[in-house]
PDB file of N, CA and C in Angstrom:
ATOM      1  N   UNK A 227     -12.187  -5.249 -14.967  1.00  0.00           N
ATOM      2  CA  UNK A 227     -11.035  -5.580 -14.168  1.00  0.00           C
ATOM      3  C   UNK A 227     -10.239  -4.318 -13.884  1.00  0.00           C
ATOM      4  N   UNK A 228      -9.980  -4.131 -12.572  1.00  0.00           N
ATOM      5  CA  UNK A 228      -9.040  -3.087 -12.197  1.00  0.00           C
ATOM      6  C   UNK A 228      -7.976  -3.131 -13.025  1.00  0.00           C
ATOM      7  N   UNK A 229      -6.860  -1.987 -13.449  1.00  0.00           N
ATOM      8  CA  UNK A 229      -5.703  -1.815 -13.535  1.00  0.00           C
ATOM      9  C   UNK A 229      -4.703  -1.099 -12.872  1.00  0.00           C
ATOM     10  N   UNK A 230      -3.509  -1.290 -12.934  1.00  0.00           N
ATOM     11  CA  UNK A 230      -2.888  -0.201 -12.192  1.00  0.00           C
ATOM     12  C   UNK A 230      -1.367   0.046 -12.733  1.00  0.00           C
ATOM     13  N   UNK A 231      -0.857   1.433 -13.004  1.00  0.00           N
ATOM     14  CA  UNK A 231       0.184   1.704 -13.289  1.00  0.00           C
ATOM     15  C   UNK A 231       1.411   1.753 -13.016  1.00  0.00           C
ATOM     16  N   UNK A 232       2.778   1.189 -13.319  1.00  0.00           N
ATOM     17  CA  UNK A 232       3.951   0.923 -12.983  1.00  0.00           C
ATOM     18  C   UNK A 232       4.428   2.046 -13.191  1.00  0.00           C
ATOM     19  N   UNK A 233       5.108   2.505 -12.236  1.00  0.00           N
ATOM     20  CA  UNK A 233       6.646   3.643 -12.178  1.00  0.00           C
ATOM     21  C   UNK A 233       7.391   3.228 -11.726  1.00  0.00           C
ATOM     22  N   UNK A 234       8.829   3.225 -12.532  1.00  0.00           N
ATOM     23  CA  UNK A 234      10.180   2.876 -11.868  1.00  0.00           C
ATOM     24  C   UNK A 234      10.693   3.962 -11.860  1.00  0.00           C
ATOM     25  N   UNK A 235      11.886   3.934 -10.096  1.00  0.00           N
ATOM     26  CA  UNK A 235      12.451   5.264 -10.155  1.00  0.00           C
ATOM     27  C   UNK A 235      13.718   4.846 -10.883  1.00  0.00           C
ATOM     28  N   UNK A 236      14.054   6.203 -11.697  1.00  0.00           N
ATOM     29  CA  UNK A 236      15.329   6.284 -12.573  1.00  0.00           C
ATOM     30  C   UNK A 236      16.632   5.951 -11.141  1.00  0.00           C
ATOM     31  N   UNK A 237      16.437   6.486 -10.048  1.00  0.00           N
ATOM     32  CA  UNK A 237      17.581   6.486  -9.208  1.00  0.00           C
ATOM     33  C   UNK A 237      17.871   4.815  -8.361  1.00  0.00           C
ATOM     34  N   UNK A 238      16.662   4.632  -8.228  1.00  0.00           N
ATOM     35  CA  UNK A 238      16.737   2.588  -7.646  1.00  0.00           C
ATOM     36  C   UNK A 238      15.830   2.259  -8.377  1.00  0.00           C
ATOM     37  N   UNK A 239      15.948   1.620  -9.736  1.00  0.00           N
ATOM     38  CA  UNK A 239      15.112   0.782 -10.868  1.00  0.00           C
ATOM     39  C   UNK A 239      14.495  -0.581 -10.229  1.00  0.00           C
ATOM     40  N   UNK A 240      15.495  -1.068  -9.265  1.00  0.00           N
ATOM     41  CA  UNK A 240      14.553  -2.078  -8.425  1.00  0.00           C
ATOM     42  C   UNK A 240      13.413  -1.884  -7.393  1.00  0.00           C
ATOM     43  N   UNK A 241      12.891  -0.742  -7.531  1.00  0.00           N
ATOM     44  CA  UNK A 241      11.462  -0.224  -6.600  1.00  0.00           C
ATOM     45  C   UNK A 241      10.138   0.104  -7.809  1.00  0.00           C
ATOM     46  N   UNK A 242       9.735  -0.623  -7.752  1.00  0.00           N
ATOM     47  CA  UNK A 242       8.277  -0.389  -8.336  1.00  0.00           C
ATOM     48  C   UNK A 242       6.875   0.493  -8.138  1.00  0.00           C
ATOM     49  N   UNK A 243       6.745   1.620  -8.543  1.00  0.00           N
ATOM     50  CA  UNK A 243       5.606   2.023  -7.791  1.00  0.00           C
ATOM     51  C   UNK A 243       4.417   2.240  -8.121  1.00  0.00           C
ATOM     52  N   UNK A 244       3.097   1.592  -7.942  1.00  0.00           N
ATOM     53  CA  UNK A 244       1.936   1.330  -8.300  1.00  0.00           C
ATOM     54  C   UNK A 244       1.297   2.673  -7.953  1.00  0.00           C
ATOM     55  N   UNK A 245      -0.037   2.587  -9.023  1.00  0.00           N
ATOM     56  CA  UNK A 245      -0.732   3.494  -8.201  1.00  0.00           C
ATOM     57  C   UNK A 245      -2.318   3.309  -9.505  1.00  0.00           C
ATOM     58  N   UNK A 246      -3.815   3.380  -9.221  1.00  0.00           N
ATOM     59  CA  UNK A 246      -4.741   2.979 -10.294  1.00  0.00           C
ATOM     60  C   UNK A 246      -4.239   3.580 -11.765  1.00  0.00           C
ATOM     61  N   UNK A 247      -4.542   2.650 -12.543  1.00  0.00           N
ATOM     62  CA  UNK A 247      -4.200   2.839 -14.134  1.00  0.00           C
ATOM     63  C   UNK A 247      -5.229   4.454 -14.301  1.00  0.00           C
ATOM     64  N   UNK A 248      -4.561   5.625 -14.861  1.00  0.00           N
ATOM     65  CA  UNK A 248      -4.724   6.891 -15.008  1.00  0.00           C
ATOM     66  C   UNK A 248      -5.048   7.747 -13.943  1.00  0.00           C
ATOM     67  N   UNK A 249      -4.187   7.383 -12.762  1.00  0.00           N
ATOM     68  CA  UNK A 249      -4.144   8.345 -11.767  1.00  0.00           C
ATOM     69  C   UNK A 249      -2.445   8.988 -12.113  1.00  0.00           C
ATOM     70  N   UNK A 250      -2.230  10.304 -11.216  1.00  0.00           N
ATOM     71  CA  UNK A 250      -1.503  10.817 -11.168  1.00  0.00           C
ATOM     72  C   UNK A 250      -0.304   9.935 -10.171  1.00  0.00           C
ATOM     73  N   UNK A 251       0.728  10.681 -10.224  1.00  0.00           N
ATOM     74  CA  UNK A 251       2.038   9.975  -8.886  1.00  0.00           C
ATOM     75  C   UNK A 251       1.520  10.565  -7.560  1.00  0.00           C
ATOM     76  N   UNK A 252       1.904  10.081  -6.397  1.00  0.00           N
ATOM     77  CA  UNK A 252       1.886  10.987  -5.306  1.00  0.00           C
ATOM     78  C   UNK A 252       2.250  11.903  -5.075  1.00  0.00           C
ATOM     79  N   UNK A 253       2.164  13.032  -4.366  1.00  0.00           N
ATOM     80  CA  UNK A 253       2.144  13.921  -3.769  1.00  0.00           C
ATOM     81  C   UNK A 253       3.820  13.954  -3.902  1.00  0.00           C
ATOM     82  N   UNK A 254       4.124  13.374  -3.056  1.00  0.00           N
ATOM     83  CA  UNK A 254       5.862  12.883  -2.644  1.00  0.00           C
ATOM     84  C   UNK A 254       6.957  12.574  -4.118  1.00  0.00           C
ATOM     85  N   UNK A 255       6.174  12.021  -4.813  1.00  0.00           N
ATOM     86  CA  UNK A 255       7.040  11.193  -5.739  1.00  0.00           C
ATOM     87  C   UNK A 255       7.467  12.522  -6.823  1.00  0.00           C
ATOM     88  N   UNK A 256       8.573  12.443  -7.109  1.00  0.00           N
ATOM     89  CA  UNK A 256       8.834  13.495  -7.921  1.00  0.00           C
ATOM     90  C   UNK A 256       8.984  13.445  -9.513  1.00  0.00           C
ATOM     91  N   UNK A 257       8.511  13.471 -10.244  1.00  0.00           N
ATOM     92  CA  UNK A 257       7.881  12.905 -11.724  1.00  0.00           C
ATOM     93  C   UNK A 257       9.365  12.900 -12.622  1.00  0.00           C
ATOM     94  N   UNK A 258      10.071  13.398 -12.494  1.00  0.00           N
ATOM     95  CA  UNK A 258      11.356  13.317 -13.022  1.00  0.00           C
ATOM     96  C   UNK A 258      11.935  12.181 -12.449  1.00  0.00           C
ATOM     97  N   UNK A 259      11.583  11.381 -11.065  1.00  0.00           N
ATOM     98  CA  UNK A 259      12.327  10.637 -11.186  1.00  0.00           C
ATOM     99  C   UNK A 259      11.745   8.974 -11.227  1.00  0.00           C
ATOM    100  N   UNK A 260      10.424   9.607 -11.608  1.00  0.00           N
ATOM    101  CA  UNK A 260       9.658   8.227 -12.187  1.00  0.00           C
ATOM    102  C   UNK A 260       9.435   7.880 -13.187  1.00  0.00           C
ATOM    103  N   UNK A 261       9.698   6.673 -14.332  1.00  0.00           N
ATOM    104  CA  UNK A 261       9.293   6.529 -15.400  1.00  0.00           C
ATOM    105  C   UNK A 261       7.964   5.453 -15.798  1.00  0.00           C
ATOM    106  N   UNK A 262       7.080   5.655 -16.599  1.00  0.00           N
ATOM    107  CA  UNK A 262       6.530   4.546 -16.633  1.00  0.00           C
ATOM    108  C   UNK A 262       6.616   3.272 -16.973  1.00  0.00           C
ATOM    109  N   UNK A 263       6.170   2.342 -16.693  1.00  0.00           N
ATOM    110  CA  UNK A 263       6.536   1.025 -17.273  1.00  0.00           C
ATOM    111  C   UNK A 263       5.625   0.038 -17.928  1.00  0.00           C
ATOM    112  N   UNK A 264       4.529   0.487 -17.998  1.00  0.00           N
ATOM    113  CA  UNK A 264       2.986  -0.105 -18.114  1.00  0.00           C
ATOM    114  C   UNK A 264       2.384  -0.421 -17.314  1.00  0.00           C
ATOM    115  N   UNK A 265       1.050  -0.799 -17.939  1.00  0.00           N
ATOM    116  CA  UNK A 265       0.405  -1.158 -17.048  1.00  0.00           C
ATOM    117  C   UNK A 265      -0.436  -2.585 -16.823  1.00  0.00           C
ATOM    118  N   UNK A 266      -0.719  -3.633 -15.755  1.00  0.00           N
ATOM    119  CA  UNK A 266      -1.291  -4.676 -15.361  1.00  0.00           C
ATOM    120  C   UNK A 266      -2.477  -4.751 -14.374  1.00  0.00           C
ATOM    121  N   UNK A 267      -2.811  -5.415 -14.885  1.00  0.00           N
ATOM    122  CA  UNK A 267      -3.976  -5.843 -14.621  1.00  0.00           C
ATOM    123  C   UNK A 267      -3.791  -6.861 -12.942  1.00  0.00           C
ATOM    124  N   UNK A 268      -5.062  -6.738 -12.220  1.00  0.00           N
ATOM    125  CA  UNK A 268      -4.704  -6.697 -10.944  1.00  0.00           C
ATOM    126  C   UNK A 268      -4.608  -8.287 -11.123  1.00  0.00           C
ATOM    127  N   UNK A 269      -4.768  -9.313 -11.363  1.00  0.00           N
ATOM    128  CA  UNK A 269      -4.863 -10.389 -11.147  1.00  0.00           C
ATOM    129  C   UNK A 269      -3.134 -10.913 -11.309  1.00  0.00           C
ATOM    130  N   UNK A 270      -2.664 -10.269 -12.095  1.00  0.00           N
ATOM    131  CA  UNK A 270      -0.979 -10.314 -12.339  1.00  0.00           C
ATOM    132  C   UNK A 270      -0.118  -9.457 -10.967  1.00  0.00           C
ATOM    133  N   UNK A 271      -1.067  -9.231 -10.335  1.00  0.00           N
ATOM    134  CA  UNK A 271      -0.044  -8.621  -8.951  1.00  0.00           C
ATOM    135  C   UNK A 271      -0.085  -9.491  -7.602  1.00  0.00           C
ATOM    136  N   UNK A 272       1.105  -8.887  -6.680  1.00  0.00           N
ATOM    137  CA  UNK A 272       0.619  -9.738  -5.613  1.00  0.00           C
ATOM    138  C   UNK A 272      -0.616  -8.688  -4.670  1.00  0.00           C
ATOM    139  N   UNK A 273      -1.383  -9.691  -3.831  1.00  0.00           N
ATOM    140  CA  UNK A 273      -2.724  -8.846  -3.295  1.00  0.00           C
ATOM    141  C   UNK A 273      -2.186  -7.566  -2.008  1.00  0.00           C
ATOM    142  N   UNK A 274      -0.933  -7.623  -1.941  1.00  0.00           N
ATOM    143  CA  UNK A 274      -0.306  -6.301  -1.022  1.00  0.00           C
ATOM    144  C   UNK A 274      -0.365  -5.361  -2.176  1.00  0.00           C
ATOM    145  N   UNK A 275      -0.076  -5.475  -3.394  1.00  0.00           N
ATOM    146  CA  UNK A 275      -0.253  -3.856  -4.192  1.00  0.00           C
ATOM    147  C   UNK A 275      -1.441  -3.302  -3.993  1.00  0.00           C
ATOM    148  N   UNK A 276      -2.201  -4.544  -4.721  1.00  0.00           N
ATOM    149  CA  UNK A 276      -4.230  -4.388  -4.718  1.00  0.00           C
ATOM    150  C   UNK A 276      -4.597  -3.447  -3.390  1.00  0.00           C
ATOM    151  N   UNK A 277      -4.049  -4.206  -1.915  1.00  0.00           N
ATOM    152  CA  UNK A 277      -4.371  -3.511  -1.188  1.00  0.00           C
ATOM    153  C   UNK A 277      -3.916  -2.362  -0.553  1.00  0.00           C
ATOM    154  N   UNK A 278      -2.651  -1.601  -1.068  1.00  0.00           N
ATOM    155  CA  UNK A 278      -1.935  -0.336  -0.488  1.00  0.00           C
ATOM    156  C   UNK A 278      -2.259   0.108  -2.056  1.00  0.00           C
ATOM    157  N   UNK A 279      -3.051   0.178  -2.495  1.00  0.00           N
ATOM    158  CA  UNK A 279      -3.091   1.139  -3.425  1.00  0.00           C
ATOM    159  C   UNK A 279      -4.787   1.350  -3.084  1.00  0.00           C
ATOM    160  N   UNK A 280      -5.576   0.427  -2.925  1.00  0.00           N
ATOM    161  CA  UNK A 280      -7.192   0.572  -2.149  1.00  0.00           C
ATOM    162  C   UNK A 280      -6.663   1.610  -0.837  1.00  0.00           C
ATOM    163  N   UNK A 281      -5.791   1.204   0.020  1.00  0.00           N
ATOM    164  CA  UNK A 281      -5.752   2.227   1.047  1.00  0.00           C
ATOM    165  C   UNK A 281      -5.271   3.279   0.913  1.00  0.00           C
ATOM    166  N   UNK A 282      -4.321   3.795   0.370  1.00  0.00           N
ATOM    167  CA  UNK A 282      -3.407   4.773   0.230  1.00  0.00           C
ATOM    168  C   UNK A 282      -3.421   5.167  -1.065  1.00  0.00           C
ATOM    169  N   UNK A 283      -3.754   4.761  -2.089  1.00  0.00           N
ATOM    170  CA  UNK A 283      -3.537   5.305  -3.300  1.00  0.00           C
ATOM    171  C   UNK A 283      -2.413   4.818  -3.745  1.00  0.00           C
ATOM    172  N   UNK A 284      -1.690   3.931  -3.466  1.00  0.00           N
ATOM    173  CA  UNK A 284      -0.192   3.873  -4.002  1.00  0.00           C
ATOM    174  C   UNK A 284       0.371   2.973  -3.285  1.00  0.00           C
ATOM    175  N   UNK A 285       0.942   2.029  -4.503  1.00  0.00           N
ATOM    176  CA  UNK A 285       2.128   0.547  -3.236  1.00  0.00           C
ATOM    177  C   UNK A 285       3.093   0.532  -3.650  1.00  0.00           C
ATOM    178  N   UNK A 286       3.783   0.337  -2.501  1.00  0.00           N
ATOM    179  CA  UNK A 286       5.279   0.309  -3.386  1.00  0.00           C
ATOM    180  C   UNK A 286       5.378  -1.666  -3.891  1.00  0.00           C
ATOM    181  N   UNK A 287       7.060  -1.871  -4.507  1.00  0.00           N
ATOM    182  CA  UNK A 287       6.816  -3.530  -4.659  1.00  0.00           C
ATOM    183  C   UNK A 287       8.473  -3.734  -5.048  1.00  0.00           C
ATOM    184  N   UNK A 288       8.937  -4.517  -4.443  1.00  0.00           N
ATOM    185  CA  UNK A 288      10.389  -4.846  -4.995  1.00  0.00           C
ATOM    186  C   UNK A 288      10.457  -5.251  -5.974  1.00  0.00           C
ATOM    187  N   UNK A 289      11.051  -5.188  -6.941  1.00  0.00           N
ATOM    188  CA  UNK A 289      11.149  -5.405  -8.895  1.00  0.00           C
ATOM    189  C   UNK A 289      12.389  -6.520  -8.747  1.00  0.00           C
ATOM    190  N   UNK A 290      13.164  -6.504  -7.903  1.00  0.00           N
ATOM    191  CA  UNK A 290      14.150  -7.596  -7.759  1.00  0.00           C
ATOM    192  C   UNK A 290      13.997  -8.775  -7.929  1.00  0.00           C
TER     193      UNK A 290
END
């Protein structure tokens, strides 16, 4: 089963950002202002993460 890793940014804690369980952050994302949060298993997500993280490497997700 796929996994994939949670980062919340320290600056808006309500943005979630995915990306495969032991990949790095993006390019963009600046590691100071991401923390981790664990990680889930794809069947616990909705199928827009699954699929912007298959395309792009990375989804974002409202935590709200």
């Amino acid at each position: 089963m796929q996994l994939y890793d949670l980062y919340l940014n320290t600056k808006k804690p309500g943005i979630g950002l995915y990306v495969a369980s032991g990949s790095d952050l993006p390019d963009f994302a600046d590691p100071k202002e991401w923390i981790f949060d664990g990680t889930a298993a794809a069947d616990l997500l909705p199928p827009s993460v699954i699929e912007g993280v298959a395309n792009v490497g990375h989804a974002f997700r409202d935590m709200d």
